[in-house]
Amino acid sequence: MYGGGYIFEENGSGEIEDSVKLKEFETRISAGDKVEPTDWMPVEYRKQLIRMIEQHAHSEIIGALPEGTWITRAPGFRRKLALMAKVQDEVGHAQLLYSAAETLGKPREMMINDLINGKSKYSNVFNYPAETWADTAIIAWLIDAGAIINQVANSKGSYGPYCRALERICQEESFHLKYGHDNVVFLATGTRTQREMVQGALNRWWKPIMHFFGPSDKISVHTETMMKWKLKMASNDEMRQKFLDMYVPKIRDLGLTIPDPALRKNEQTCKWEYTEPDWEEFKRVINGDGPCNKERLAVRKKAEEKGAWVRRALLRNSEQYVVPLS
Ligand code: BYC
């Protein structure tokens, strides 16, 4: 199937997308049908899906790293067990998502190579360090909360394998969110040092979290196409707004201060207004110039190299057990 390139490249040069097929396809999407891997789909739909699912998969696998560095230093055995389980879940999400992306014709090895070579992006937030234990608590509570807002919406989207993967992922993320909330509450209601530690973590993570939902709708490149085909069910600003409306009151209830002096509730619209995030910094970070980009990719590359013998052994083993047809 993959031949010299992978399937969407072949379509890109050969397939004539007649308007009848496109119209039928869009009618199905408007009616709420799910598109399945063997169905006809426009080349651009396939490309956008691969881009989004692949970046999501990379985000899960790289996202395991900031929290993963705290497994050996977690305060107490129970918290260590819980963190290990969470990190393991995140890597599992990557597996589900790589499988979903593979249904569109891009081989997993190619995706991993594109990640390691910096060709393919992953979420901005994982390019920042988790400096203290409180950073892991903020990640597990607020980044997982942001992820749930995005993924619950997108699980109602149009591509069957991605939506089904998201449903399962959201169940697990909900558990992570509870774990993260429990850790934040513990610190925020603890000693002065613990309260300062969690406030420090919130100060460090607020900006990356605001960036997490993607650039403002005014400068987003793909939103229009993605929403037309129900690959994305809400715009970046809508998701960011939903997060603020749900979580600002919860954060404040814990006595924490959100580091945005312009943050205020508009009593007429009942929406939280905020400082426009710095989109130049966002662009630098997602294009390789964040505090941890190099370190994250180096770890991934090393894991890939160290695991090569396992993949080779598994492949050889599976060939050994293939029953000949004749
Ligand atoms: N970070 O036109 P736009 C997790 C890029 S992991 C980096 O608005 P789109 C977790 C974007 O790719 C969950 N890059 O794009 C794991 C595009 O660049 P390209 C992560 C970003 O696709 C472990 C350019 O900016 N969630 O929860 O319409 C532990 C223009 O943007 C980001 C997902 O991956 C970003 N934040 O919308 C704990 C969800 N934002 O490709 C937790 C799936 C934008 O043209 N993805 N860019 O080079 C999506 O829903 C959408 O892709 C986005 C962006 C909302 C992120």
Coordinates of C-alpha atoms and ligand atoms in Angstrom, one line a residue:
M1 CA 0.0 0.0 0.0
Y2 CA 2.8 2.4 0.9
G3 CA 5.0 1.9 -2.1
G4 CA 7.6 4.6 -2.5
G5 CA 5.7 7.2 -0.6
Y6 CA 2.7 6.9 1.5
I7 CA -0.9 6.8 0.4
F8 CA -1.8 10.5 0.6
E9 CA 1.2 11.4 -1.6
E10 CA 0.0 9.0 -4.3
N11 CA -3.5 10.5 -4.1
G12 CA -2.0 14.0 -4.2
S13 CA -0.5 13.5 -7.6
G14 CA -3.0 11.0 -9.1
E15 CA -6.5 11.4 -7.7
I16 CA -9.1 13.6 -9.3
E17 CA -11.4 14.8 -6.6
D18 CA -14.6 15.2 -8.6
S19 CA -17.0 17.6 -7.0
V20 CA -19.7 15.0 -6.7
K21 CA -17.6 12.9 -4.4
L22 CA -16.6 15.9 -2.4
K23 CA -20.2 17.0 -2.1
E24 CA -21.3 13.5 -0.9
F25 CA -18.5 13.5 1.6
E26 CA -19.4 16.8 3.0
T27 CA -23.1 15.9 3.2
R28 CA -22.1 12.8 5.2
I29 CA -20.1 14.9 7.6
S30 CA -22.9 17.5 8.0
A31 CA -25.2 14.6 8.9
G32 CA -22.9 13.5 11.6
D33 CA -21.6 10.3 9.9
K34 CA -18.2 8.9 10.9
V35 CA -15.6 8.5 8.2
E36 CA -13.8 5.2 8.3
P37 CA -10.3 4.4 7.0
T38 CA -11.4 2.7 3.8
D39 CA -13.9 5.4 2.9
W40 CA -13.1 7.9 0.2
M41 CA -11.8 11.2 1.6
P42 CA -10.3 14.4 0.2
V43 CA -6.6 14.5 0.1
E44 CA -6.5 17.6 2.2
Y45 CA -8.8 15.9 4.9
R46 CA -6.3 13.0 5.1
K47 CA -3.3 15.3 5.3
Q48 CA -4.8 17.5 8.0
L49 CA -5.9 14.4 10.0
I50 CA -2.5 12.9 9.9
R51 CA -0.9 16.2 10.9
M52 CA -3.2 16.6 13.9
I53 CA -3.3 12.9 15.1
E54 CA 0.5 12.5 14.7
Q55 CA 1.2 15.8 16.6
H56 CA -1.2 14.6 19.3
A57 CA 0.6 11.2 19.5
H58 CA 4.0 12.9 19.8
S59 CA 2.6 15.2 22.5
E60 CA 1.6 12.2 24.6
I61 CA 4.9 10.4 24.3
I62 CA 7.0 13.6 24.9
G63 CA 4.5 14.7 27.5
A64 CA 5.5 11.7 29.6
L65 CA 8.9 13.2 30.1
P66 CA 8.5 16.2 32.4
E67 CA 6.3 14.2 34.8
G68 CA 8.4 11.1 34.2
T69 CA 11.5 12.8 35.6
W70 CA 9.7 13.0 39.0
I71 CA 8.9 9.2 39.4
T72 CA 12.1 8.6 41.3
R73 CA 11.6 11.7 43.4
A74 CA 7.9 11.5 44.2
P75 CA 7.1 12.3 47.8
G76 CA 6.0 8.9 49.2
F77 CA 5.2 5.4 47.8
R78 CA 1.5 6.0 47.0
R79 CA 2.3 9.2 45.0
K80 CA 5.1 7.4 43.2
L81 CA 2.7 4.5 42.2
A82 CA 0.0 7.0 41.0
L83 CA 2.5 9.0 39.0
M84 CA 4.0 5.9 37.4
A85 CA 0.5 4.8 36.4
K86 CA -0.3 8.2 34.9
V87 CA 3.0 8.3 32.9
Q88 CA 2.3 4.8 31.6
D89 CA -1.2 5.9 30.5
E90 CA 0.2 8.8 28.5
V91 CA 2.5 6.5 26.6
G92 CA -0.4 4.2 26.0
H93 CA -2.3 7.1 24.6
A94 CA 0.5 7.7 22.1
Q95 CA 0.2 4.0 21.0
L96 CA -3.5 4.4 20.4
L97 CA -3.0 7.6 18.5
Y98 CA -0.1 6.3 16.3
S99 CA -2.4 3.4 15.4
A100 CA -5.2 5.8 14.5
A101 CA -2.8 7.8 12.3
E102 CA -1.5 4.7 10.7
T103 CA -5.0 3.9 9.4
L104 CA -4.5 6.9 7.2
G105 CA -1.5 5.4 5.5
K106 CA 1.5 7.0 7.2
P107 CA 3.8 4.3 8.8
R108 CA 4.7 4.7 12.5
E109 CA 8.4 4.7 11.8
M110 CA 8.1 7.6 9.5
M111 CA 6.1 9.5 12.2
I112 CA 8.8 8.8 14.8
N113 CA 11.5 9.9 12.4
D114 CA 9.7 13.1 11.7
L115 CA 9.4 13.7 15.5
I116 CA 13.1 13.1 16.1
N117 CA 14.2 15.1 13.1
G118 CA 12.1 18.1 14.3
K119 CA 9.8 17.9 11.2
S120 CA 6.7 17.2 13.1
K121 CA 5.5 19.3 16.1
Y122 CA 4.3 18.3 19.5
S123 CA 2.5 20.4 22.2
N124 CA 4.3 23.6 23.3
V125 CA 3.8 22.8 27.0
F126 CA 6.2 19.9 27.1
N127 CA 9.2 22.1 26.2
Y128 CA 9.2 23.6 29.7
P129 CA 10.9 21.9 32.7
A130 CA 9.0 20.5 35.7
E131 CA 11.2 22.2 38.3
T132 CA 9.4 21.0 41.5
W133 CA 7.0 18.4 42.6
A134 CA 4.3 21.1 42.4
D135 CA 4.9 21.4 38.7
T136 CA 3.8 17.8 38.2
A137 CA 0.6 18.6 40.2
I138 CA -0.2 21.6 38.0
I139 CA 0.5 19.6 34.8
A140 CA -1.7 16.8 35.9
W141 CA -4.5 19.1 37.0
L142 CA -4.5 22.0 34.5
I143 CA -2.9 20.6 31.4
D144 CA -5.0 17.4 31.6
A145 CA -8.0 19.7 32.1
G146 CA -7.2 21.6 29.0
A147 CA -6.6 18.3 27.1
I148 CA -10.0 17.0 28.3
I149 CA -11.8 20.2 27.1
N150 CA -10.1 19.8 23.6
Q151 CA -10.6 16.1 23.4
V152 CA -14.1 15.7 24.6
A153 CA -15.2 18.2 21.9
N154 CA -13.1 16.5 19.2
S155 CA -14.3 13.0 20.1
K156 CA -17.6 14.1 18.5
G157 CA -15.7 14.8 15.3
S158 CA -15.8 13.1 11.9
Y159 CA -13.0 10.5 11.8
G160 CA -14.0 7.3 13.5
P161 CA -10.7 5.9 14.6
Y162 CA -9.5 9.2 16.1
C163 CA -12.9 9.8 17.9
R164 CA -12.9 6.3 19.4
A165 CA -9.3 6.7 20.6
L166 CA -10.2 10.1 22.1
E167 CA -13.1 8.6 24.0
R168 CA -10.9 6.1 25.7
I169 CA -8.2 8.7 26.3
C170 CA -10.6 11.1 27.9
Q171 CA -11.7 8.5 30.4
E172 CA -8.1 8.1 31.6
E173 CA -7.4 11.8 31.5
S174 CA -10.3 12.4 33.8
F175 CA -8.7 10.2 36.3
H176 CA -5.4 12.1 35.8
L177 CA -7.2 15.3 36.4
K178 CA -8.6 14.1 39.8
Y179 CA -5.1 12.9 40.7
G180 CA -3.6 16.3 39.8
H181 CA -6.4 18.2 41.7
D182 CA -5.8 16.1 44.8
N183 CA -2.1 16.9 44.6
V184 CA -2.7 20.7 44.1
V185 CA -5.3 20.8 47.0
F186 CA -2.8 19.0 49.2
L187 CA -0.1 21.6 48.5
A188 CA -2.4 24.6 48.5
T189 CA -3.8 23.8 51.9
G190 CA -0.5 22.7 53.3
T191 CA 2.4 24.6 55.0
R192 CA 3.6 28.0 53.8
T193 CA 6.4 26.4 51.9
Q194 CA 4.0 24.0 50.1
R195 CA 1.7 26.9 49.2
E196 CA 4.6 28.9 47.9
M197 CA 5.8 25.9 45.9
V198 CA 2.4 25.4 44.2
Q199 CA 2.0 29.2 43.5
G200 CA 5.5 29.2 41.9
A201 CA 4.4 26.3 39.7
L202 CA 1.2 28.0 38.7
N203 CA 3.2 31.2 37.8
R204 CA 5.6 29.1 35.6
W205 CA 2.9 27.1 33.8
W206 CA 0.2 29.8 33.2
K207 CA 1.7 31.1 30.0
P208 CA 2.4 27.7 28.5
I209 CA -1.2 26.7 29.4
M210 CA -2.7 29.7 27.7
H211 CA -0.6 28.8 24.6
F212 CA -1.7 25.1 24.8
F213 CA -5.1 25.7 23.0
G214 CA -3.3 27.0 19.9
P215 CA -2.8 30.5 18.4
S216 CA -5.6 33.1 18.5
D217 CA -8.3 32.5 15.9
K218 CA -7.2 35.6 14.2
I219 CA -3.8 34.0 13.3
S220 CA -4.7 30.3 13.4
V221 CA -3.8 28.7 10.0
H222 CA -5.9 25.5 9.9
T223 CA -9.0 26.2 12.1
E224 CA -11.3 27.1 9.2
T225 CA -10.6 23.9 7.2
M226 CA -10.5 21.7 10.3
M227 CA -13.9 22.9 11.6
K228 CA -15.5 22.7 8.2
W229 CA -14.7 18.9 8.1
K230 CA -15.3 18.4 11.9
L231 CA -11.7 17.5 12.6
K232 CA -11.9 20.2 15.2
M233 CA -15.2 20.9 16.9
A234 CA -14.4 24.3 18.4
S235 CA -11.9 27.1 17.6
N236 CA -8.7 27.6 19.7
D237 CA -10.2 30.8 21.3
E238 CA -13.4 29.0 22.2
M239 CA -11.5 26.1 23.9
R240 CA -9.3 28.6 25.8
Q241 CA -12.3 30.5 26.9
K242 CA -14.0 27.4 28.1
F243 CA -11.0 26.4 30.1
L244 CA -10.9 29.9 31.7
D245 CA -14.6 29.9 32.5
M246 CA -14.3 26.5 34.2
Y247 CA -11.0 26.7 35.9
V248 CA -10.3 30.3 37.0
P249 CA -12.9 30.0 39.8
K250 CA -11.5 26.6 40.9
I251 CA -7.9 27.9 41.0
R252 CA -9.0 31.0 43.0
D253 CA -11.0 29.0 45.4
L254 CA -7.7 27.4 46.5
G255 CA -6.3 30.8 47.4
L256 CA -3.9 30.8 44.4
T257 CA -3.3 33.9 42.4
I258 CA -3.4 33.7 38.6
P259 CA -0.4 35.6 37.2
D260 CA -2.4 37.8 34.8
P261 CA -3.2 41.3 36.1
A262 CA -5.8 41.8 33.3
L263 CA -7.8 38.7 34.2
R264 CA -11.4 39.8 35.1
K265 CA -14.9 38.5 34.7
N266 CA -17.0 40.5 32.3
E267 CA -20.3 40.6 34.2
Q268 CA -22.3 41.2 31.1
T269 CA -21.0 38.2 29.1
C270 CA -20.0 36.1 32.2
K271 CA -16.7 35.4 30.4
W272 CA -13.2 35.8 31.8
E273 CA -11.2 38.4 29.9
Y274 CA -7.4 37.9 29.8
T275 CA -4.2 39.3 28.5
E276 CA -3.6 38.2 24.9
P277 CA -0.8 35.6 25.1
D278 CA 2.6 36.4 23.5
W279 CA 2.3 34.6 20.2
E280 CA 5.9 35.3 19.2
E281 CA 7.1 33.3 22.2
F282 CA 4.7 30.5 21.3
K283 CA 6.0 30.4 17.7
R284 CA 9.6 30.2 19.0
V285 CA 8.8 27.4 21.4
I286 CA 6.9 25.2 18.9
N287 CA 9.6 25.8 16.3
G288 CA 12.4 24.3 18.4
D289 CA 13.6 27.2 20.6
G290 CA 11.9 26.5 23.9
P291 CA 13.8 25.8 27.2
C292 CA 13.7 22.0 26.7
N293 CA 13.2 21.2 23.0
K294 CA 16.7 19.9 22.4
E295 CA 16.7 17.8 25.6
R296 CA 13.2 16.3 24.9
L297 CA 14.2 15.2 21.4
A298 CA 17.5 13.9 22.5
V299 CA 15.8 11.6 25.1
R300 CA 13.4 10.4 22.5
K301 CA 16.2 9.7 20.0
K302 CA 18.2 7.8 22.6
A303 CA 15.1 5.7 23.6
E304 CA 14.6 4.9 19.9
E305 CA 18.2 3.8 19.4
K306 CA 18.3 1.8 22.6
G307 CA 15.0 0.1 21.7
A308 CA 16.0 -0.8 18.1
W309 CA 17.1 -4.3 19.1
V310 CA 13.8 -5.1 20.8
R311 CA 11.8 -4.1 17.6
R312 CA 14.1 -6.1 15.5
A313 CA 13.8 -9.2 17.8
L314 CA 10.0 -8.8 17.8
L315 CA 9.8 -8.6 14.0
R316 CA 12.0 -11.6 13.6
N317 CA 9.9 -13.5 16.1
S318 CA 6.6 -12.6 14.4
E319 CA 8.1 -13.8 11.0
Q320 CA 9.0 -17.1 12.6
Y321 CA 5.4 -17.7 13.7
V322 CA 3.7 -16.8 10.5
V323 CA 1.9 -19.9 9.2
P324 CA 2.6 -20.4 5.5
L325 CA -0.6 -20.2 3.4
S326 CA 0.2 -23.2 1.1
Ligands
BYC1 N1 1.7 23.2 20.6 O1 -3.7 26.6 12.7 P1 -3.5 26.1 14.2 C1 -1.7 15.8 26.8 C2 0.7 24.6 15.7 S1 -1.2 15.9 25.2 C3 2.4 23.1 19.5 O2 -4.4 26.7 15.2 P2 -4.7 23.5 14.5 C4 -0.8 15.3 27.8 C5 -0.1 23.8 14.7 O3 0.2 22.5 14.7 C6 -2.5 16.6 24.3 N2 2.0 23.4 18.2 O4 -3.5 24.5 14.2 C7 0.2 14.5 27.6 C8 0.2 24.6 13.4 O5 1.5 24.2 13.0 P3 1.7 23.3 11.6 C9 -2.1 17.5 23.2 C10 0.8 24.0 18.1 O6 -4.2 22.2 14.2 C11 1.0 14.0 28.5 C12 0.3 26.0 13.9 O7 0.6 26.0 15.3 N3 -3.4 17.8 22.5 O8 -2.8 16.2 27.0 O9 -5.9 24.0 13.8 C13 0.9 14.5 29.9 C14 -0.9 26.8 13.7 O10 -2.0 26.4 14.6 C15 0.0 24.2 19.2 C16 -3.5 17.7 21.1 O11 -2.6 17.4 20.4 C17 0.5 23.8 20.5 N4 -0.2 23.9 21.6 O12 -5.0 23.7 16.1 C18 -0.2 15.4 30.2 C19 -4.9 17.9 20.6 N5 -1.1 24.8 18.8 O13 1.1 21.9 11.9 C20 -1.0 15.8 29.1 C21 -5.0 17.7 19.1 C22 -1.0 25.0 17.5 O14 1.0 24.0 10.5 N6 -4.7 18.9 18.4 N7 0.2 24.5 17.1 O15 3.2 23.2 11.5 C23 -5.5 20.0 18.2 O16 -6.6 20.0 18.7 C24 -5.1 21.1 17.3 O17 -4.1 20.6 16.5 C25 -4.6 22.3 18.1 C26 -4.1 23.4 17.1 C27 -5.8 22.9 18.8 C28 -3.5 22.0 19.1

